[in-house]
Tab-separated table of C-alpha atoms in Angstrom:
chain	number	residue	atom	x	y	z
A	1	UNK	CA	116.241	82.209	57.941
A	2	UNK	CA	115.393	84.807	55.326
A	3	UNK	CA	114.356	82.203	52.728
A	4	UNK	CA	112.211	80.319	55.242
A	5	UNK	CA	110.568	83.577	56.294
A	6	UNK	CA	109.882	84.570	52.679
A	7	UNK	CA	108.113	81.240	52.175
A	8	UNK	CA	106.214	81.530	55.469
A	9	UNK	CA	104.747	84.882	54.401
A	10	UNK	CA	102.398	82.951	52.096
A	11	UNK	CA	101.371	80.383	54.722
A	12	UNK	CA	98.359	80.852	57.024
A	13	UNK	CA	100.542	80.695	60.153
A	14	UNK	CA	103.730	82.752	60.368
A	15	UNK	CA	105.872	82.199	63.449
A	16	UNK	CA	109.506	82.722	64.314
A	17	UNK	CA	111.446	79.843	65.892
A	18	UNK	CA	111.429	80.133	69.673
A	19	UNK	CA	114.780	78.827	70.892
A	20	UNK	CA	118.070	80.106	69.488
A	21	UNK	CA	121.648	79.981	70.674
A	22	UNK	CA	123.172	81.218	72.876
A	23	UNK	CA	120.727	80.119	75.508
A	24	UNK	CA	120.121	82.916	77.976
A	25	UNK	CA	117.795	83.113	80.954
A	26	UNK	CA	114.566	84.883	79.947
A	27	UNK	CA	112.292	84.139	82.862
A	28	UNK	CA	111.403	81.599	85.501
A	29	UNK	CA	110.909	78.716	83.059
A	30	UNK	CA	112.168	80.056	79.716
A	31	UNK	CA	115.616	79.891	78.194
A	32	UNK	CA	116.692	80.718	74.679
A	33	UNK	CA	117.999	83.480	72.498
A	34	UNK	CA	116.120	86.454	71.157
A	35	UNK	CA	114.007	85.701	68.082
A	36	UNK	CA	112.739	89.096	66.985
A	37	UNK	CA	113.282	90.018	63.327
A	38	UNK	CA	116.000	92.531	64.272
A	39	UNK	CA	118.008	89.971	66.241
A	40	UNK	CA	119.230	88.155	63.084
A	41	UNK	CA	121.405	91.004	61.800
A	42	UNK	CA	120.913	93.983	59.509
A	43	UNK	CA	120.760	92.093	56.189
A	44	UNK	CA	118.217	89.608	57.528
A	45	UNK	CA	116.235	92.405	59.149
A	46	UNK	CA	115.800	94.196	55.825
A	47	UNK	CA	114.665	91.004	54.112
A	48	UNK	CA	112.327	89.951	56.921
A	49	UNK	CA	110.674	93.345	57.239
A	50	UNK	CA	110.146	93.513	53.464
A	51	UNK	CA	108.455	90.101	53.649
A	52	UNK	CA	106.291	91.251	56.578
A	53	UNK	CA	105.218	94.324	54.644
A	54	UNK	CA	104.268	92.130	51.695
A	55	UNK	CA	102.207	89.914	54.001
A	56	UNK	CA	100.391	92.933	55.399
A	57	UNK	CA	99.599	94.201	51.892
A	58	UNK	CA	98.220	90.797	50.891
């Protein structure tokens, strides 16, 4: 995830994948796991936020 995100920082469109395991009920028609940058663990969070900061600076 971190390597994909680091690459995606330099692409015009940066999106996080929408459906992760375990699948949990999110709403009337949505299921999936959380996909915020902090939901991938502390090590990934640090890497992803550093990449986001780089994107903002660019």
